[in-house]
Tab-separated table of C-alpha atoms in Angstrom:
chain	number	residue	atom	x	y	z
A	1	MET	CA	42.660	24.226	27.952
A	2	LEU	CA	40.846	20.887	27.648
A	3	LYS	CA	42.462	17.997	29.524
A	4	ILE	CA	41.384	14.398	28.995
A	5	PHE	CA	41.896	11.481	31.392
A	6	PHE	CA	40.725	7.892	31.584
A	7	TYR	CA	39.916	5.901	34.709
A	8	PHE	CA	38.196	2.630	35.622
A	9	ALA	CA	35.172	2.642	37.921
A	10	GLU	CA	35.626	-1.098	38.655
A	11	PRO	CA	39.386	-1.735	38.236
A	12	LYS	CA	39.135	-5.130	39.964
A	13	PHE	CA	37.796	-6.611	36.725
A	14	LEU	CA	41.013	-5.709	34.884
A	15	ILE	CA	42.480	-8.944	36.253
A	16	LEU	CA	40.462	-10.635	33.501
A	17	LEU	CA	43.038	-9.288	31.027
A	18	LEU	CA	45.140	-12.257	32.136
A	19	VAL	CA	42.991	-14.405	29.849
A	20	ILE	CA	44.652	-12.749	26.829
A	21	PRO	CA	47.997	-14.630	27.195
A	22	LEU	CA	45.925	-17.785	27.649
A	23	LEU	CA	43.986	-16.940	24.493
A	24	ILE	CA	47.252	-16.521	22.555
A	25	PHE	CA	48.570	-19.848	23.860
A	26	ILE	CA	45.360	-21.698	22.955
A	27	HIS	CA	45.382	-20.116	19.489
A	28	PHE	CA	48.870	-21.316	18.521
A	29	PHE	CA	48.482	-24.629	20.336
A	30	SER	CA	45.317	-25.357	18.334
A	31	ILE	CA	47.040	-24.502	15.048
A	32	ASN	CA	49.966	-26.821	15.769
A	33	ASN	CA	47.660	-29.578	16.959
A	34	ARG	CA	45.490	-29.374	13.823
A	35	LYS	CA	48.626	-29.382	11.685
A	36	LYS	CA	49.897	-32.610	13.270
A	37	ILE	CA	46.549	-34.317	12.837
A	38	ALA	CA	46.169	-33.166	9.219
A	39	LEU	CA	49.648	-34.353	8.177
A	40	LYS	CA	48.728	-37.879	9.195
A	41	PHE	CA	46.275	-38.005	6.308
A	42	ALA	CA	47.905	-35.913	3.551
A	43	ASN	CA	50.951	-33.834	2.738
A	44	PHE	CA	49.168	-30.469	2.911
A	45	GLU	CA	52.454	-28.564	2.935
A	46	ALA	CA	53.439	-29.917	-0.490
A	47	ILE	CA	49.947	-29.297	-1.867
A	48	GLY	CA	50.041	-25.777	-0.482
A	49	ARG	CA	53.340	-24.997	-2.216
A	50	ILE	CA	51.971	-26.210	-5.529
A	51	GLU	CA	48.612	-24.450	-5.213
A	52	GLY	CA	50.021	-21.335	-3.544
A	53	VAL	CA	47.801	-21.787	-0.500
A	54	ASP	CA	48.894	-21.760	3.141
A	55	PHE	CA	46.771	-24.468	4.736
A	56	PHE	CA	48.367	-23.803	8.122
A	57	SER	CA	48.208	-20.024	8.340
A	58	LYS	CA	48.842	-18.633	11.810
A	59	ASN	CA	45.645	-16.573	11.407
A	60	ILE	CA	47.169	-13.473	13.026
A	61	THR	CA	44.236	-11.313	11.891
A	62	ASP	CA	41.823	-13.615	13.678
A	63	LEU	CA	43.968	-13.550	16.814
A	64	VAL	CA	44.215	-9.748	16.835
A	65	LEU	CA	40.448	-9.367	16.374
A	66	SER	CA	39.782	-11.830	19.195
A	67	ILE	CA	42.156	-9.987	21.544
A	68	LEU	CA	40.552	-6.634	20.712
A	69	ILE	CA	37.026	-7.966	21.281
A	70	VAL	CA	37.944	-9.521	24.633
A	71	SER	CA	39.811	-6.366	25.706
A	72	LEU	CA	36.894	-4.099	24.824
A	73	LEU	CA	34.442	-6.253	26.777
A	74	ILE	CA	36.755	-6.315	29.810
A	75	PHE	CA	37.190	-2.535	29.648
A	76	THR	CA	33.398	-2.221	29.507
A	77	ILE	CA	32.714	-4.225	32.679
A	78	SER	CA	35.640	-2.420	34.339
A	79	GLY	CA	33.782	0.854	33.811
A	80	LEU	CA	36.234	2.655	31.541
A	81	THR	CA	35.263	6.323	31.850
A	82	LEU	CA	36.445	9.416	30.011
A	83	GLN	CA	37.017	12.431	32.245
A	84	THR	CA	37.638	15.962	31.014
A	85	ILE	CA	38.650	19.069	32.924
A	86	ASN	CA	37.496	22.222	31.177
A	87	GLN	CA	35.540	25.421	31.572
A	88	ALA	CA	31.852	24.802	32.164
A	89	SER	CA	28.996	26.261	34.148
A	90	ALA	CA	29.283	26.278	37.931
A	91	PHE	CA	25.578	25.397	37.946
A	92	SER	CA	23.549	22.394	36.898
A	93	PHE	CA	20.264	23.376	35.278
A	94	VAL	CA	16.793	22.031	34.736
A	95	ILE	CA	14.793	23.692	31.964
A	96	ALA	CA	11.042	23.673	32.658
A	97	ILE	CA	8.781	24.411	29.690
A	98	ASP	CA	5.115	25.227	30.248
A	99	ASN	CA	3.075	23.211	27.739
A	100	SER	CA	-0.394	23.981	29.084
A	101	GLN	CA	-3.202	25.037	26.732
A	102	SER	CA	-2.540	28.754	27.332
A	103	MET	CA	0.813	28.237	25.576
A	104	SER	CA	-1.112	27.773	22.318
A	105	ALA	CA	-1.734	31.543	22.232
A	106	THR	CA	-0.492	33.174	19.048
A	107	ASP	CA	0.759	36.504	20.422
A	108	LEU	CA	4.254	35.079	19.797
A	109	TYR	CA	4.886	33.483	16.394
A	110	PRO	CA	3.801	30.816	15.680
A	111	ASN	CA	2.652	30.289	19.276
A	112	ARG	CA	4.007	30.589	22.802
A	113	LEU	CA	5.151	26.985	23.063
A	114	ALA	CA	7.172	27.175	19.844
A	115	ALA	CA	8.731	30.453	21.006
A	116	SER	CA	9.697	28.933	24.359
A	117	GLN	CA	11.217	25.911	22.601
A	118	GLU	CA	13.367	28.199	20.459
A	119	ILE	CA	14.539	30.180	23.496
A	120	ALA	CA	15.293	27.003	25.453
A	121	SER	CA	17.304	25.653	22.524
A	122	HIS	CA	19.336	28.875	22.404
A	123	PHE	CA	20.071	28.530	26.107
A	124	VAL	CA	21.296	24.956	25.645
A	125	GLU	CA	23.498	26.060	22.735
A	126	SER	CA	25.021	28.790	24.922
A	127	THR	CA	26.180	26.274	27.546
A	128	LEU	CA	29.727	24.972	27.325
A	129	PHE	CA	30.657	21.296	27.125
A	130	GLY	CA	30.319	19.673	30.532
A	131	THR	CA	27.320	21.674	31.757
A	132	ARG	CA	24.674	19.323	33.172
A	133	VAL	CA	21.191	20.137	31.895
A	134	GLY	CA	17.865	18.372	32.440
A	135	LEU	CA	14.447	19.004	30.888
A	136	ILE	CA	10.859	18.849	32.116
A	137	SER	CA	7.513	19.923	30.692
A	138	PHE	CA	4.604	20.883	32.914
A	139	ALA	CA	0.916	21.677	32.774
A	140	GLY	CA	-1.512	20.083	35.260
A	141	THR	CA	1.350	17.700	36.067
A	142	SER	CA	5.060	17.727	35.318
A	143	TYR	CA	6.914	15.210	33.179
A	144	ILE	CA	10.661	14.526	33.027
A	145	GLU	CA	11.578	14.729	29.346
A	146	GLU	CA	15.281	14.061	30.025
A	147	ASP	CA	17.307	13.672	33.214
A	148	LEU	CA	20.532	15.595	33.838
A	149	THR	CA	23.041	15.048	31.045
A	150	VAL	CA	25.993	16.764	29.377
A	151	ASP	CA	24.622	15.751	25.955
A	152	ARG	CA	23.438	19.076	24.530
A	153	GLY	CA	22.268	17.456	21.302
A	154	LEU	CA	19.961	15.112	23.201
A	155	ILE	CA	18.434	17.947	25.256
A	156	SER	CA	17.876	20.045	22.113
A	157	LYS	CA	16.155	17.080	20.455
A	158	LYS	CA	13.880	16.543	23.468
A	159	ILE	CA	12.977	20.248	23.553
A	160	LYS	CA	11.716	20.074	19.960
A	161	GLU	CA	9.589	17.012	20.776
A	162	ILE	CA	7.490	18.712	23.495
A	163	LYS	CA	3.819	19.014	22.506
A	164	LEU	CA	0.891	20.931	23.973
A	165	ASN	CA	-0.695	19.085	26.882
A	166	GLU	CA	-4.293	18.035	26.301
A	167	TYR	CA	-5.240	18.574	29.938
A	168	GLY	CA	-5.888	21.918	31.581
A	169	GLY	CA	-4.164	23.555	34.511
A	170	THR	CA	-0.650	24.810	35.234
A	171	ASP	CA	0.860	23.331	38.400
A	172	LEU	CA	3.988	25.375	38.939
A	173	HIS	CA	4.627	23.888	42.379
A	174	GLU	CA	4.951	20.364	40.990
A	175	ALA	CA	7.325	21.613	38.287
A	176	VAL	CA	9.574	23.160	40.953
A	177	LEU	CA	9.322	19.999	43.076
A	178	THR	CA	10.301	17.786	40.126
A	179	ALA	CA	13.216	20.026	39.174
A	180	SER	CA	14.437	20.121	42.778
A	181	ASN	CA	14.413	16.313	42.990
A	182	MET	CA	16.404	16.068	39.748
A	183	LEU	CA	18.992	18.488	41.150
A	184	LYS	CA	19.058	16.972	44.638
A	185	THR	CA	22.713	15.922	44.583
A	186	GLU	CA	24.022	18.964	42.719
A	187	LYS	CA	26.045	21.566	44.598
A	188	ASN	CA	24.891	24.628	42.626
A	189	LYS	CA	21.483	24.254	41.038
A	190	ALA	CA	19.163	26.479	39.056
A	191	LEU	CA	15.811	26.161	37.325
A	192	ILE	CA	15.164	27.935	34.016
A	193	LEU	CA	11.376	28.232	33.826
A	194	LEU	CA	9.631	29.309	30.619
A	195	SER	CA	5.960	30.130	31.114
A	196	ASP	CA	3.237	32.713	30.554
A	197	GLY	CA	2.653	32.776	34.308
A	198	GLN	CA	-0.957	31.596	34.057
A	199	ILE	CA	-0.745	29.592	37.281
A	200	ASN	CA	-4.064	28.075	38.363
A	201	VAL	CA	-2.929	25.114	40.475
A	202	GLY	CA	-1.011	25.389	43.746
A	203	ASN	CA	0.083	28.296	45.912
A	204	LEU	CA	2.871	30.597	44.712
A	205	ASN	CA	4.106	31.468	48.209
A	206	GLU	CA	4.421	27.798	49.129
A	207	THR	CA	6.409	27.218	45.946
A	208	ILE	CA	8.787	30.071	46.782
A	209	ASP	CA	9.279	28.800	50.341
A	210	TYR	CA	10.002	25.292	49.089
A	211	ALA	CA	12.539	26.507	46.515
A	212	ASN	CA	14.366	28.532	49.162
A	213	ARG	CA	14.503	25.573	51.549
A	214	GLU	CA	16.046	23.509	48.761
A	215	ASN	CA	18.494	26.291	47.782
A	216	LEU	CA	17.046	26.261	44.282
A	217	LEU	CA	17.692	29.372	42.205
A	218	ILE	CA	14.838	30.066	39.787
A	219	HIS	CA	15.206	32.166	36.640
A	220	THR	CA	11.917	32.840	34.870
A	221	ILE	CA	11.417	33.770	31.223
A	222	GLY	CA	8.083	35.364	30.401
A	223	ILE	CA	6.479	33.835	27.324
A	224	GLY	CA	3.726	36.058	25.954
A	225	THR	CA	2.686	39.689	25.647
A	226	ILE	CA	0.753	42.172	27.757
A	227	GLU	CA	-1.867	42.426	24.996
A	228	GLY	CA	-2.330	38.666	25.050
A	229	GLY	CA	-3.131	36.100	22.403
A	230	GLU	CA	-6.071	33.971	21.389
A	231	THR	CA	-6.484	30.361	22.529
A	232	ILE	CA	-9.405	27.951	22.226
A	233	TYR	CA	-10.445	29.193	25.688
A	234	GLY	CA	-10.314	32.879	24.749
A	235	LEU	CA	-7.780	35.658	25.292
A	236	SER	CA	-4.704	34.743	27.363
A	237	LYS	CA	-2.307	37.356	28.768
A	238	ILE	CA	1.091	36.935	30.372
A	239	ASP	CA	1.201	37.250	34.175
A	240	GLN	CA	4.535	38.970	34.685
A	241	ASP	CA	3.890	39.634	38.374
A	242	ALA	CA	3.757	35.923	39.227
A	243	LEU	CA	6.920	35.164	37.255
A	244	LYS	CA	8.792	38.103	38.760
A	245	ALA	CA	7.731	37.139	42.285
A	246	LEU	CA	8.957	33.591	41.742
A	247	SER	CA	12.361	34.618	40.408
A	248	TYR	CA	13.114	37.623	42.619
A	249	ASN	CA	12.161	35.808	45.834
A	250	THR	CA	14.444	32.870	45.022
A	251	TRP	CA	17.412	35.105	44.107
A	252	GLY	CA	16.929	34.507	40.423
A	253	SER	CA	16.209	36.839	37.514
A	254	TYR	CA	13.222	37.559	35.308
A	255	PHE	CA	13.696	37.896	31.540
A	256	GLU	CA	11.443	39.068	28.757
A	257	THR	CA	11.448	37.517	25.296
A	258	GLU	CA	11.076	40.749	23.356
A	259	ASN	CA	14.775	41.700	23.550
A	260	GLN	CA	16.641	38.707	22.094
A	261	GLU	CA	20.083	40.315	22.374
A	262	ALA	CA	19.616	41.116	26.059
A	263	LEU	CA	18.211	37.635	26.627
A	264	GLU	CA	21.272	35.918	25.143
A	265	GLN	CA	23.570	38.141	27.212
A	266	SER	CA	21.572	37.142	30.288
A	267	PHE	CA	22.141	33.483	29.435
A	268	ARG	CA	25.886	34.037	29.566
A	269	ASN	CA	25.562	35.752	32.935
A	270	ILE	CA	23.519	33.037	34.621
A	271	LEU	CA	25.796	30.232	33.421
A	272	GLY	CA	28.461	31.324	35.934
A	273	LEU	CA	31.515	29.741	34.291
A	274	THR	CA	34.094	27.795	36.300
A	275	VAL	CA	36.584	24.930	35.855
A	276	ARG	CA	34.827	21.599	36.238
A	277	LYS	CA	35.471	17.870	35.974
A	278	VAL	CA	33.093	16.010	33.696
A	279	SER	CA	32.891	12.207	33.514
A	280	ILE	CA	31.514	10.447	30.432
A	281	ASP	CA	30.633	6.743	30.447
A	282	ILE	CA	31.943	5.299	27.167
A	283	SER	CA	30.872	1.686	27.788
A	284	GLY	CA	28.206	1.927	25.092
A	285	TYR	CA	30.803	2.906	22.497
A	286	LEU	CA	33.106	0.071	23.583
A	287	VAL	CA	30.355	-2.531	23.234
A	288	SER	CA	29.373	-1.120	19.832
A	289	PHE	CA	32.974	-1.310	18.634
A	290	ALA	CA	33.268	-4.882	19.955
A	291	ILE	CA	30.136	-5.865	18.006
A	292	ILE	CA	31.554	-4.306	14.820
A	293	LEU	CA	34.803	-6.252	15.258
A	294	PHE	CA	32.837	-9.445	15.868
A	295	VAL	CA	30.922	-8.908	12.602
A	296	ILE	CA	34.232	-8.362	10.768
A	297	LYS	CA	35.643	-11.523	12.335
A	298	PHE	CA	32.537	-13.492	11.333
A	299	PHE	CA	32.763	-12.170	7.762
A	300	LEU	CA	36.421	-13.137	7.466
A	301	MET	CA	35.606	-16.618	8.733
A	302	GLN	CA	33.397	-17.093	5.690
A	303	THR	CA	36.100	-16.073	3.195
A	304	LYS	CA	39.117	-17.815	1.738
A	305	TYR	CA	41.489	-15.224	3.163
A	306	ILE	CA	41.629	-16.708	6.653
A	307	ASN	CA	41.674	-20.401	7.353
A	308	PHE	CA	40.330	-21.296	10.784
A	309	PHE	CA	39.903	-25.020	10.304
């Protein structure tokens, strides 16, 4: 069952809410003061009764909008955070997608990179709300496409945006190093690596030793076929032995892409579900709402429906 809580990261700033009573006082004091000044020059009350216009409206709508805007801004700087407690993965994951030139091979339709993107997207979709997932691409170097986040839509979008790398080489060690740094503060961490195993930069044994020192579990997904596929450099075949060695020696699992049903079942197994607290910073939404209210307030100021002067 999903439980939702709110808390403030910087509750000391909530003392600023004391300006709201002051704002209310200033609002009504200003109205009364303007009324006294105006009546010295003309009988606006009599004119208003004749014309059906309230020249001295209390402008409650304006006051309410002002209070809401101030409150939202104070809640923002106070770090209002949404926290949920629900079932999610016990692990935090980094997905590493090989985008070297060998991934242009067409033994998987339409090519290996596109196939790996589809598989990675399915994995993200299989995670429950609250699972932290990051994304990197790697070839001769690795690149952080998106840091750890619970936003599955954002990760899926970033996966689709990965393109083939123009430079040669596949540095698996740097990909593992980058993923490990992203997961440094996580208690249970795992790397989901999608590659054809054509590793030509770095030493595999050193990579395995490093992953074990960092307690990083590595699951590998082989992208490609034994028969191989054509690239601009010639025929490219999957190296299952390298991928299996990497996963088995780090207590992970190796998966093949040919059996989609088994692959999706494997996703559910490696997620390792548990009950988890997830915090979501909603300050961006609060500021956006405050801006919308300010625009509404500005619009009303320009109309005849609210008299501010």
